[in-house]
Short mmCIF file of N, CA, C and O and ligand atoms in Angstrom, two decimals:
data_model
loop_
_atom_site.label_atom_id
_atom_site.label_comp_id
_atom_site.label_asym_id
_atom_site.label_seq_id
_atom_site.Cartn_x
_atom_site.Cartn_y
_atom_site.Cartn_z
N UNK E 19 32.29 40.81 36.37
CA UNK E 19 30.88 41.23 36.37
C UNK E 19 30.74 42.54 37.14
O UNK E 19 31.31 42.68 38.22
N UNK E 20 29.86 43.70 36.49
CA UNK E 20 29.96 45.07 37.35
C UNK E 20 28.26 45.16 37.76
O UNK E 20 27.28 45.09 37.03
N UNK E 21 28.33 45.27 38.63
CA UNK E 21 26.79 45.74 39.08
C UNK E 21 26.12 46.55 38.61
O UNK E 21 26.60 47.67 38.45
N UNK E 22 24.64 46.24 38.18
CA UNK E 22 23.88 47.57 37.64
C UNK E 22 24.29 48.58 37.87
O UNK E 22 24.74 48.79 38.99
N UNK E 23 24.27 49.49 36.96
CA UNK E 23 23.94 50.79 37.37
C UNK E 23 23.30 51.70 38.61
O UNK E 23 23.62 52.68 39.28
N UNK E 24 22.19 50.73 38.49
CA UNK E 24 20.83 51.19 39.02
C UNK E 24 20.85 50.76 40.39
O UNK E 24 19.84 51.09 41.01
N UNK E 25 21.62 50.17 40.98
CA UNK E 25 21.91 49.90 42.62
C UNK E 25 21.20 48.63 42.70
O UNK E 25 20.55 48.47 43.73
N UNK E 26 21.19 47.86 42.01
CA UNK E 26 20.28 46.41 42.17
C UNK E 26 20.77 45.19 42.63
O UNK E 26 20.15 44.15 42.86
N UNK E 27 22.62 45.60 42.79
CA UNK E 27 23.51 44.68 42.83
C UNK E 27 23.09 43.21 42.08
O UNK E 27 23.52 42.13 42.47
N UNK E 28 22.36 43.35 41.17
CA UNK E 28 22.08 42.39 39.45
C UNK E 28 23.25 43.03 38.83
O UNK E 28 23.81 44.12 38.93
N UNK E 29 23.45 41.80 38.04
CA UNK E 29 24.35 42.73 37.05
C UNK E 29 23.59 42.97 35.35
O UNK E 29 22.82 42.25 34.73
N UNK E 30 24.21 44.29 35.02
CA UNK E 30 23.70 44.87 33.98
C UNK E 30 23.10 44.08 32.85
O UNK E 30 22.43 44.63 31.98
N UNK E 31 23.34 42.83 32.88
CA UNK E 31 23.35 42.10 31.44
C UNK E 31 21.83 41.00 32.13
O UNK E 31 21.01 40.36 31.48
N UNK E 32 21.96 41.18 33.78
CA UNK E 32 20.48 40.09 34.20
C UNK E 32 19.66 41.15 34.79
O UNK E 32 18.63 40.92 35.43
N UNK E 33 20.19 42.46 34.54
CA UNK E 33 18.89 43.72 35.05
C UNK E 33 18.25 44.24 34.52
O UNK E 33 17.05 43.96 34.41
N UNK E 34 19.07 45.56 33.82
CA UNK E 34 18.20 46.61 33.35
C UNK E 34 18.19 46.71 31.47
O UNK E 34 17.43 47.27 30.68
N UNK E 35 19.47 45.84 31.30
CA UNK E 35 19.97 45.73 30.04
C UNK E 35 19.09 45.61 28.92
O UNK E 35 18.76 46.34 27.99
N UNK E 36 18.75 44.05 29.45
CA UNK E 36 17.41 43.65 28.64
C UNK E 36 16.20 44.18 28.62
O UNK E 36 15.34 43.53 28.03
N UNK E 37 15.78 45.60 29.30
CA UNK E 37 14.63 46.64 29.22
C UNK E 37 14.93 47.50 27.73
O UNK E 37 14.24 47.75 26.74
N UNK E 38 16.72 47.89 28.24
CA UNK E 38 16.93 48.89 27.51
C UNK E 38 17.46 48.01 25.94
O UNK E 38 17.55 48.76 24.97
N UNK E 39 17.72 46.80 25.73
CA UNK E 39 17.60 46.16 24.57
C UNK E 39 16.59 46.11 23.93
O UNK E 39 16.58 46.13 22.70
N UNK E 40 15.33 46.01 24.83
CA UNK E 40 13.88 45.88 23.94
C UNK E 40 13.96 44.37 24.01
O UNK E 40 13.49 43.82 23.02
N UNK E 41 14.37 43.70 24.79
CA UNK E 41 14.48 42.12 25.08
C UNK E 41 13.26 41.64 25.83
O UNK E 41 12.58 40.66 25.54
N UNK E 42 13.10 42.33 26.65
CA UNK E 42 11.69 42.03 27.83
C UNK E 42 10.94 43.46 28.15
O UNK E 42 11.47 44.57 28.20
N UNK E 43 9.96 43.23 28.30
CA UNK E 43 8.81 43.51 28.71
C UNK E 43 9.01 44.54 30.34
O UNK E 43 8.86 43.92 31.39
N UNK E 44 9.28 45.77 30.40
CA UNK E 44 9.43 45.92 31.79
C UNK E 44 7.87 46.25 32.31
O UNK E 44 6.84 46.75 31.84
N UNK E 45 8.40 45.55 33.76
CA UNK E 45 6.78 45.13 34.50
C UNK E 45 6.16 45.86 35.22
O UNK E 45 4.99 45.63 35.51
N UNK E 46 6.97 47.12 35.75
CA UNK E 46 6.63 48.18 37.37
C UNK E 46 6.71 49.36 36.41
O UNK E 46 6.77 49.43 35.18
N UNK E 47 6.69 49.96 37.06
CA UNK E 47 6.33 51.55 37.07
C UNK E 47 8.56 51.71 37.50
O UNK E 47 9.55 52.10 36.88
N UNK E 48 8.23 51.07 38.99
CA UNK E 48 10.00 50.95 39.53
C UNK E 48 10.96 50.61 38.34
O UNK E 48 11.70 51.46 37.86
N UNK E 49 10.91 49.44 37.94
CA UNK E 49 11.86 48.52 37.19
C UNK E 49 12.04 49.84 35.80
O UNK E 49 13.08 50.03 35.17
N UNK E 50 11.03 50.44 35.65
CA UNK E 50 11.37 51.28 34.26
C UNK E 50 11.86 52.53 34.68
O UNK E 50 12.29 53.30 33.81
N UNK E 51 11.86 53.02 36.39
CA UNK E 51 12.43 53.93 36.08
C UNK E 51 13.92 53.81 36.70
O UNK E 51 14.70 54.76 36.62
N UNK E 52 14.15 52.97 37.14
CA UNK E 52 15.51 51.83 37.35
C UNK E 52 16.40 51.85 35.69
O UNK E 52 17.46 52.28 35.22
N UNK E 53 15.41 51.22 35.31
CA UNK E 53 16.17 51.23 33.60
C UNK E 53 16.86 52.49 33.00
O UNK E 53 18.07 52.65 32.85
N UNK E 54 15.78 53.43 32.68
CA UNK E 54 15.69 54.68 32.20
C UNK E 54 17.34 55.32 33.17
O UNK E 54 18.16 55.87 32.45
N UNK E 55 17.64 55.22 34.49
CA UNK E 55 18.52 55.89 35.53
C UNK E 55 20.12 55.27 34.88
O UNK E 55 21.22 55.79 34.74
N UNK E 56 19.56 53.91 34.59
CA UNK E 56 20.78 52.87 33.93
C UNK E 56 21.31 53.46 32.32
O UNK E 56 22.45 53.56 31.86
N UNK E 57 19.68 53.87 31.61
CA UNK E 57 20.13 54.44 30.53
C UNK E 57 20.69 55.52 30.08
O UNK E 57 20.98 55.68 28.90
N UNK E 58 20.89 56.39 31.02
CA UNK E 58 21.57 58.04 31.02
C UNK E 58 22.98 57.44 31.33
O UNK E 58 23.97 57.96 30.82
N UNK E 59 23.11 56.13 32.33
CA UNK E 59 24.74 55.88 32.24
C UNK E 59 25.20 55.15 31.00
O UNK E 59 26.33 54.65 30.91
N UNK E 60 24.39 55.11 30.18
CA UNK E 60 24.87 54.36 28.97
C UNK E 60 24.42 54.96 27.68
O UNK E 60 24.14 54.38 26.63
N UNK E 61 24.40 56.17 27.94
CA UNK E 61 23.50 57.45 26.90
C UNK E 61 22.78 56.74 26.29
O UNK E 61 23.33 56.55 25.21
N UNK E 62 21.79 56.17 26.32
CA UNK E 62 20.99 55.34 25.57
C UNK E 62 19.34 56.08 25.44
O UNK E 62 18.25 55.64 25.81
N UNK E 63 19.65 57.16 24.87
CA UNK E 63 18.84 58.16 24.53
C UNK E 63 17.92 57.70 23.70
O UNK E 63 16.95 58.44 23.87
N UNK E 64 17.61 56.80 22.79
CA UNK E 64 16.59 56.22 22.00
C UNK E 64 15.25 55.64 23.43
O UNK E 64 14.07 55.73 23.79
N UNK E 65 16.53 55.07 23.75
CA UNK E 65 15.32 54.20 25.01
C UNK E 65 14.52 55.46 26.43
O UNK E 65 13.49 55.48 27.10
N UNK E 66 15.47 56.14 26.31
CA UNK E 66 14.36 57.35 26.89
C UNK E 66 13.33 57.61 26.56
O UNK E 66 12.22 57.44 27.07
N UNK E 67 13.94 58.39 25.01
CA UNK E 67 12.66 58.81 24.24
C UNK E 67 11.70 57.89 24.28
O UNK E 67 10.71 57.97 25.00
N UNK E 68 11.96 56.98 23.52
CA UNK E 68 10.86 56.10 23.78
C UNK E 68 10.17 55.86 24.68
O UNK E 68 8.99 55.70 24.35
N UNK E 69 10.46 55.71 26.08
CA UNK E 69 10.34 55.47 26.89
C UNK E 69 9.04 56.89 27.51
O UNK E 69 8.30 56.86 28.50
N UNK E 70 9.15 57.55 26.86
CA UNK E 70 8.88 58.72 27.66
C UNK E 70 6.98 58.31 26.88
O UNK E 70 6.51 57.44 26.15
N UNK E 71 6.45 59.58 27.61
CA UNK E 71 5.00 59.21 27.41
C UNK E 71 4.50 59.75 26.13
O UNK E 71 4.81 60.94 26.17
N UNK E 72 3.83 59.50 24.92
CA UNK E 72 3.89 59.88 24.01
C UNK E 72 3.38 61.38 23.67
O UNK E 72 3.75 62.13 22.76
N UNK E 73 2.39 61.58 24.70
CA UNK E 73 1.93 62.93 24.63
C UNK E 73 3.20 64.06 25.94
O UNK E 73 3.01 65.27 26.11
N UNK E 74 4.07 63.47 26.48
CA UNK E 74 5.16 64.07 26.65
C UNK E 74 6.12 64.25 25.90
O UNK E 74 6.85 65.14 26.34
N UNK E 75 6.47 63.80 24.97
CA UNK E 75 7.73 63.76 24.13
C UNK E 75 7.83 64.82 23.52
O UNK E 75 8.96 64.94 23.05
N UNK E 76 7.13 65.70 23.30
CA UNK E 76 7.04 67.50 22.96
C UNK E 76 7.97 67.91 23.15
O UNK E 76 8.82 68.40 22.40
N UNK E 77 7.90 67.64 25.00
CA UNK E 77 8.60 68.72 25.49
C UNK E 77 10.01 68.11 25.86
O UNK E 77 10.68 68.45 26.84
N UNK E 78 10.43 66.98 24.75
CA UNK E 78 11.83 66.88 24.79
C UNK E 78 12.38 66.31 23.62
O UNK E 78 11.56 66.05 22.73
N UNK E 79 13.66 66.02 23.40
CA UNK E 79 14.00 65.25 22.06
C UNK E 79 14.99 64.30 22.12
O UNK E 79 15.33 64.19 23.30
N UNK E 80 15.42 63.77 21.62
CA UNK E 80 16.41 62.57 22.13
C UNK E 80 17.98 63.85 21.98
O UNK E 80 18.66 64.12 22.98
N UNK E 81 18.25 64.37 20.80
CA UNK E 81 19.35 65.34 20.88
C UNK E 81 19.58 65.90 22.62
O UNK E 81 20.67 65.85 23.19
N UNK E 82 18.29 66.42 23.25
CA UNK E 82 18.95 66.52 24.44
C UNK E 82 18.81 65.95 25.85
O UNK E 82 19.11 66.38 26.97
N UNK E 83 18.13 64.64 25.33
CA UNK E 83 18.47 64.15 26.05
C UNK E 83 19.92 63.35 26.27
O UNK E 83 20.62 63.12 27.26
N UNK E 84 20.01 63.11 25.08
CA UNK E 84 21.76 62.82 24.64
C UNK E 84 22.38 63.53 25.71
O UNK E 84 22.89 63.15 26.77
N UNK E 85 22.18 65.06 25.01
CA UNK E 85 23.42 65.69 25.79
C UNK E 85 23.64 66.26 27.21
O UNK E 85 24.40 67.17 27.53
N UNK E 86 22.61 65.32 28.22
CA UNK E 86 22.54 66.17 28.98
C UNK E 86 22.66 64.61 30.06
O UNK E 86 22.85 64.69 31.27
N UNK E 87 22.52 63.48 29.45
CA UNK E 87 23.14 62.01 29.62
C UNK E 87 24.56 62.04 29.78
O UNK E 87 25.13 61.57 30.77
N UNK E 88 25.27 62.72 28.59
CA UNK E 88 26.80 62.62 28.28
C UNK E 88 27.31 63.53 29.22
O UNK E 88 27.99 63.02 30.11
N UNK E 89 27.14 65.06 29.25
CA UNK E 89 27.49 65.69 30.10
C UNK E 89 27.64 65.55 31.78
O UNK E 89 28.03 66.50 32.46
N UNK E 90 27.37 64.55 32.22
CA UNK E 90 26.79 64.27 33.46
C UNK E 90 27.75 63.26 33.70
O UNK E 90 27.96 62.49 32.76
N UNK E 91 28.57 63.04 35.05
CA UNK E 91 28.88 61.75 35.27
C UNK E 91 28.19 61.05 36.77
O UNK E 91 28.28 61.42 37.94
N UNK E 92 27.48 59.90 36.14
CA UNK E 92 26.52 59.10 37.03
C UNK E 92 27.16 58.47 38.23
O UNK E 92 28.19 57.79 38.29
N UNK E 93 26.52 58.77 38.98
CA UNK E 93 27.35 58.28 40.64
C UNK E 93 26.36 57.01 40.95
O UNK E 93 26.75 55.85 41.09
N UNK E 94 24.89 57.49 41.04
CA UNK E 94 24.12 56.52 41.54
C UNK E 94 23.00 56.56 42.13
O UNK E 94 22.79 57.50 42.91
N UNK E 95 22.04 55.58 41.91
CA UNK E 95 20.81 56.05 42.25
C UNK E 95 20.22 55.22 43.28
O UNK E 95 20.45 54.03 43.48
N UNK E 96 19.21 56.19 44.10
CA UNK E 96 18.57 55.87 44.91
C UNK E 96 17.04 55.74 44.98
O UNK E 96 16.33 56.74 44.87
N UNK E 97 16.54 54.50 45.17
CA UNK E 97 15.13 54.95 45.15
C UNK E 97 14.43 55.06 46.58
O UNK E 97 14.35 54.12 47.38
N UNK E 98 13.89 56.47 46.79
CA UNK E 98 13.38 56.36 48.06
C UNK E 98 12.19 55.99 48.67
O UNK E 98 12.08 55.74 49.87
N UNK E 99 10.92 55.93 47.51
CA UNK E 99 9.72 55.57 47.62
C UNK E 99 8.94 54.99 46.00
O UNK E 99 9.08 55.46 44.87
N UNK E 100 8.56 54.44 46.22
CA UNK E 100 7.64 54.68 45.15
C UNK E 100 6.37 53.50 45.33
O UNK E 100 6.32 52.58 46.15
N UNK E 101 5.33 53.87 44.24
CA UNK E 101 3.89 53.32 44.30
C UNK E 101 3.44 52.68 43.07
O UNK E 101 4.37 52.62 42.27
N UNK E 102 2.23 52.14 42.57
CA UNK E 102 2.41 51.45 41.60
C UNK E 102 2.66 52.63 40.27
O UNK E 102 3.39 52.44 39.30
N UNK E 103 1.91 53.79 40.52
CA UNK E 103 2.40 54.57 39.13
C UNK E 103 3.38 55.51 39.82
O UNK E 103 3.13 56.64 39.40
N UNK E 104 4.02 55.54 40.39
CA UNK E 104 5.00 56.91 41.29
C UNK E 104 6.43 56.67 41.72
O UNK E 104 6.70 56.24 42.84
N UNK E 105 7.19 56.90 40.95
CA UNK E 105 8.79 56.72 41.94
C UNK E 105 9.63 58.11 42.49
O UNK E 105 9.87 59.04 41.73
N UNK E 106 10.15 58.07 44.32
CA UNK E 106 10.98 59.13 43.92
C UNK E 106 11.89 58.52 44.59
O UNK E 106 11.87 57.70 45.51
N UNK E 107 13.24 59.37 43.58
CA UNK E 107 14.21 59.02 43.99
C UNK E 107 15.44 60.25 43.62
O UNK E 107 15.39 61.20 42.85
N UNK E 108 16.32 59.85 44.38
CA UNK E 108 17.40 60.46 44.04
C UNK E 108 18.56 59.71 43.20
O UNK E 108 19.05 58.62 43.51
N UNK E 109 18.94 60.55 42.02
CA UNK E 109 20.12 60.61 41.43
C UNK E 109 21.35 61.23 41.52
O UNK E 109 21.32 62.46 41.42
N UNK E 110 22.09 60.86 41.63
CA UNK E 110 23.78 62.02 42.18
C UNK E 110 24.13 61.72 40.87
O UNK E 110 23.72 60.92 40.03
N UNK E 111 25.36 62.90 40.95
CA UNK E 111 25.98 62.87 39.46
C UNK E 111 27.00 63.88 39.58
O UNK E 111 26.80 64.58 40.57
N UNK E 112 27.99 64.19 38.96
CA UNK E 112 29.07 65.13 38.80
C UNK E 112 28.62 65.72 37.53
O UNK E 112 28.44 65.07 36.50
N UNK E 113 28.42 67.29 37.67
CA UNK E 113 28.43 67.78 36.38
C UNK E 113 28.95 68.21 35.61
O UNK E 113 30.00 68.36 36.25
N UNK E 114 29.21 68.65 34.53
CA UNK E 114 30.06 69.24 33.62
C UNK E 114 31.07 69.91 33.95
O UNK E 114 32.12 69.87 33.29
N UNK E 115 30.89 70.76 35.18
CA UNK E 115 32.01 71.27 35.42
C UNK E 115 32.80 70.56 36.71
O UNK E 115 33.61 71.14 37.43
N UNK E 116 32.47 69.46 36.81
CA UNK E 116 32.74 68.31 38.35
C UNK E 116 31.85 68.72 39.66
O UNK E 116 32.15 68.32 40.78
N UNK E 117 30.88 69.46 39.42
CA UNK E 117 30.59 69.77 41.25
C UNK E 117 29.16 68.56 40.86
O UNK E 117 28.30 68.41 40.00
N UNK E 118 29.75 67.76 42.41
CA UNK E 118 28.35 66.89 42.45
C UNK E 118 27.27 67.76 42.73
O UNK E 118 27.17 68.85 43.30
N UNK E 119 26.15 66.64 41.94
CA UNK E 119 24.46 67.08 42.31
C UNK E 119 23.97 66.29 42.69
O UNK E 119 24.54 65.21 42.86
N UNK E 120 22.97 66.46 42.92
CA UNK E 120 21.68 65.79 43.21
C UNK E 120 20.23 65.83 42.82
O UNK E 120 19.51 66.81 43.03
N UNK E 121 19.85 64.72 42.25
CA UNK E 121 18.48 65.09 41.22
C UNK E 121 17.48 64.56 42.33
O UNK E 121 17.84 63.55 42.93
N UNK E 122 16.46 65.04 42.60
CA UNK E 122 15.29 64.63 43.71
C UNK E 122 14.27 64.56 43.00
O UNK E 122 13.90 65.62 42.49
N UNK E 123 13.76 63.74 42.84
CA UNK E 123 12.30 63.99 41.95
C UNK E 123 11.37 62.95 42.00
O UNK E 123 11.86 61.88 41.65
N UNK E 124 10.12 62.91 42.34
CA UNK E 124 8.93 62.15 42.04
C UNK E 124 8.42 62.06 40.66
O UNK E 124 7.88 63.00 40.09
N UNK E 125 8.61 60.93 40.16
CA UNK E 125 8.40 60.70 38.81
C UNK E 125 6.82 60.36 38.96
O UNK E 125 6.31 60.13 40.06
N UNK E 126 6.15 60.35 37.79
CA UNK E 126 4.97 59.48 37.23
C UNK E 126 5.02 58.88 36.15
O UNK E 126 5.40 59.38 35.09
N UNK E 127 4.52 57.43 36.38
CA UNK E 127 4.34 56.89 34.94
C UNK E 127 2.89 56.56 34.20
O UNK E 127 1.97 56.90 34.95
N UNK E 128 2.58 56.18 33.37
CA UNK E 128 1.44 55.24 33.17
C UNK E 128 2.01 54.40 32.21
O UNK E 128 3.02 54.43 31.50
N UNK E 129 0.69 53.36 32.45
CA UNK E 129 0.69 52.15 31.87
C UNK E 129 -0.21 51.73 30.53
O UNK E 129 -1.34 51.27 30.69
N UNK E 130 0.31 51.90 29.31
CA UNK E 130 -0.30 51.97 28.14
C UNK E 130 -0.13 50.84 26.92
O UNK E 130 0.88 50.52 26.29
N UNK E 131 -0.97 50.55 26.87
CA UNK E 131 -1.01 49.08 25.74
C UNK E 131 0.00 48.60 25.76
O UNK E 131 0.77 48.64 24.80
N UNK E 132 0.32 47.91 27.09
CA UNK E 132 1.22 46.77 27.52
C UNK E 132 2.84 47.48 27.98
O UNK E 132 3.90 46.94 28.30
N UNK E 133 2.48 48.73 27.83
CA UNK E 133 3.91 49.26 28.23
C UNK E 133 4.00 50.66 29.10
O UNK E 133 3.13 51.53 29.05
N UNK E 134 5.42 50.74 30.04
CA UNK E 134 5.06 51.35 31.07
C UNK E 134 6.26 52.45 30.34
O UNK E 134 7.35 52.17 29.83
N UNK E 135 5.60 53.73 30.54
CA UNK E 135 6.06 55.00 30.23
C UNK E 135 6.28 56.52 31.19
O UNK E 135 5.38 57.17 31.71
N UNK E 136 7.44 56.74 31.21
CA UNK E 136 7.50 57.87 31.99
C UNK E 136 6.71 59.10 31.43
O UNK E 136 6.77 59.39 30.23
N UNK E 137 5.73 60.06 32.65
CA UNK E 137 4.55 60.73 31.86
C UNK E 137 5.33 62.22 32.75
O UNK E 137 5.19 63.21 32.03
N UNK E 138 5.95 62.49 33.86
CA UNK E 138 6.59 63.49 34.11
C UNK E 138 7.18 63.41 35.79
O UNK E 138 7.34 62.39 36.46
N UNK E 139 7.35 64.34 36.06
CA UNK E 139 7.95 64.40 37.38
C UNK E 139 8.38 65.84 38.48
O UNK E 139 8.79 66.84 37.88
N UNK E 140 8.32 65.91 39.60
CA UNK E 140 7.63 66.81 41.05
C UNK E 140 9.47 66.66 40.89
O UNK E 140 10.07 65.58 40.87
N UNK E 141 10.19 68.16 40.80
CA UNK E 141 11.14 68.39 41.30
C UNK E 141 11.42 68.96 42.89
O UNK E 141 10.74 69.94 43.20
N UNK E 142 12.37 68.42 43.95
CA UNK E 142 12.66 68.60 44.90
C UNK E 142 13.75 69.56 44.91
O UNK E 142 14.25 69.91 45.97
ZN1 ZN F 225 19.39 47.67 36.89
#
Protein backbone atom coordinates (compact mmCIF):
# COMPACT_ATOMS: atom_id res chain seq x y z
CA UNK A 1 0.00 0.00 0.00
CA UNK A 2 1.64 3.59 -0.99
CA UNK A 3 0.34 6.63 0.62
CA UNK A 4 -1.56 9.34 -1.09
CA UNK A 5 -0.03 11.48 -2.97
CA UNK A 6 -1.46 14.27 -1.30
CA UNK A 7 0.26 13.77 2.24
CA UNK A 8 -2.90 12.23 3.88
CA UNK A 9 -1.04 9.14 4.83
CA UNK A 10 -4.72 7.41 3.35
CA UNK A 11 -3.87 5.45 0.79
CA UNK A 12 -4.62 6.43 -2.80
CA UNK A 13 -7.36 3.93 -3.49
CA UNK A 14 -9.33 5.20 0.31
CA UNK A 15 -8.35 9.04 -0.58
CA UNK A 16 -8.16 10.99 -3.39
CA UNK A 17 -8.70 8.22 -6.02
CA UNK A 18 -12.27 7.97 -5.76
CA UNK A 19 -12.62 12.03 -6.36
CA UNK A 20 -10.51 11.61 -9.31
CA UNK A 21 -12.63 8.36 -10.52
CA UNK A 22 -15.84 10.37 -10.34
CA UNK A 23 -16.77 7.68 -7.56
CA UNK A 24 -17.73 10.26 -4.76
CA UNK A 25 -18.78 13.41 -4.33
CA UNK A 26 -15.78 15.65 -3.04
CA UNK A 27 -16.99 17.63 0.06
CA UNK A 28 -14.35 20.76 0.97
CA UNK A 29 -13.03 23.22 -0.95
CA UNK A 30 -9.50 21.20 0.89
CA UNK A 31 -10.32 17.58 -0.15
CA UNK A 32 -10.58 18.94 -3.96
CA UNK A 33 -7.68 20.68 -3.92
CA UNK A 34 -5.86 17.61 -2.25
CA UNK A 35 -7.29 15.62 -5.22
CA UNK A 36 -6.53 17.92 -8.08
CA UNK A 37 -2.36 17.98 -6.30
CA UNK A 38 -2.86 13.91 -6.46
CA UNK A 39 -4.03 14.39 -10.05
CA UNK A 40 -0.95 16.15 -11.68
CA UNK A 41 0.88 12.97 -10.03
CA UNK A 42 -1.18 10.81 -12.05
CA UNK A 43 -1.57 13.23 -15.17
CA UNK A 44 -5.09 12.95 -14.84
CA UNK A 45 -5.75 15.99 -16.83
CA UNK A 46 -9.49 15.29 -17.66
CA UNK A 47 -10.16 15.61 -13.88
CA UNK A 48 -8.49 19.02 -13.75
CA UNK A 49 -10.19 20.33 -16.48
CA UNK A 50 -13.10 19.43 -15.22
CA UNK A 51 -12.45 20.28 -12.18
CA UNK A 52 -11.60 23.73 -12.96
CA UNK A 53 -14.39 26.49 -12.83
CA UNK A 54 -16.35 26.63 -15.90
CA UNK A 55 -16.04 30.22 -16.63
CA UNK A 56 -12.18 29.57 -15.98
CA UNK A 57 -11.49 26.93 -18.35
CA UNK A 58 -10.65 29.64 -21.13
CA UNK A 59 -7.78 30.27 -19.84
CA UNK A 60 -6.56 26.70 -19.99
CA UNK A 61 -6.92 23.33 -21.80
CA UNK A 62 -6.42 19.91 -20.74
CA UNK A 63 -3.37 19.59 -23.65
CA UNK A 64 -1.54 21.76 -21.17
CA UNK A 65 -2.38 20.90 -18.53
CA UNK A 66 -1.18 17.42 -19.55
CA UNK A 67 1.99 18.73 -20.28
CA UNK A 68 2.95 20.61 -17.69
CA UNK A 69 1.60 17.50 -15.12
CA UNK A 70 4.08 15.17 -17.12
CA UNK A 71 6.91 17.44 -17.24
CA UNK A 72 7.13 17.93 -13.56
CA UNK A 73 8.24 15.37 -11.07
CA UNK A 74 5.90 15.56 -7.87
CA UNK A 75 7.67 15.56 -4.52
CA UNK A 76 4.76 16.67 -2.37
CA UNK A 77 2.34 18.68 -1.04
CA UNK A 78 1.72 20.81 1.66
CA UNK A 79 -1.23 22.44 2.84
CA UNK A 80 -0.58 25.46 4.86
CA UNK A 81 -3.92 27.11 5.44
CA UNK A 82 -7.00 27.06 4.11
CA UNK A 83 -10.86 28.25 4.64
CA UNK A 84 -14.07 27.06 3.53
CA UNK A 85 -13.59 28.50 -0.15
CA UNK A 86 -9.54 29.14 0.10
CA UNK A 87 -6.50 26.77 0.18
CA UNK A 88 -2.79 27.67 0.30
CA UNK A 89 -0.40 25.54 -0.07
CA UNK A 90 2.75 24.52 -1.24
CA UNK A 91 3.74 22.08 -3.94
CA UNK A 92 7.52 20.95 -4.57
CA UNK A 93 8.42 19.31 -7.64
CA UNK A 94 11.58 18.70 -9.81
CA UNK A 95 11.37 20.24 -13.12
CA UNK A 96 12.14 19.37 -16.45
CA UNK A 97 15.39 20.10 -16.25
CA UNK A 98 15.73 18.45 -12.36
CA UNK A 99 16.09 21.74 -10.33
CA UNK A 100 13.49 21.53 -7.51
CA UNK A 101 10.61 24.11 -7.13
CA UNK A 102 8.26 25.27 -5.29
CA UNK A 103 4.65 26.22 -6.15
CA UNK A 104 3.09 28.70 -3.32
CA UNK A 105 -0.23 29.64 -4.04
CA UNK A 106 -3.65 30.54 -2.52
CA UNK A 107 -6.16 28.85 -4.44
CA UNK A 108 -10.04 29.72 -4.64
CA UNK A 109 -12.78 27.60 -5.17
CA UNK A 110 -16.55 27.76 -5.40
CA UNK A 111 -19.21 25.67 -4.81
CA UNK A 112 -21.67 25.03 -7.74
CA UNK A 113 -24.67 22.72 -8.20
CA UNK A 114 -23.38 20.21 -5.85
CA UNK A 115 -19.80 20.45 -6.92
CA UNK A 116 -16.67 22.06 -5.75
CA UNK A 117 -14.47 23.72 -8.47
CA UNK A 118 -11.20 25.35 -8.65
CA UNK A 119 -12.04 29.22 -9.77
CA UNK A 120 -8.17 30.54 -9.57
CA UNK A 121 -5.28 31.31 -7.46
CA UNK A 122 -2.73 34.34 -5.54
CA UNK A 123 0.80 33.27 -6.65
CA UNK A 124 3.61 33.55 -3.94
ZN1 LIG B 1 -5.21 12.06 -1.11
Amino acid sequence: MTNCPCGSLHSLETCCLPYINKEKQVPTAECLMRSRYTAYTLHAASYLFDTTAPLSRRFTSKKAILAWAAQNTWVKLDVVDFTETTVTFKAYYFDHKGYPQEHYEKSSFCFQEGCWFYVDGVFY
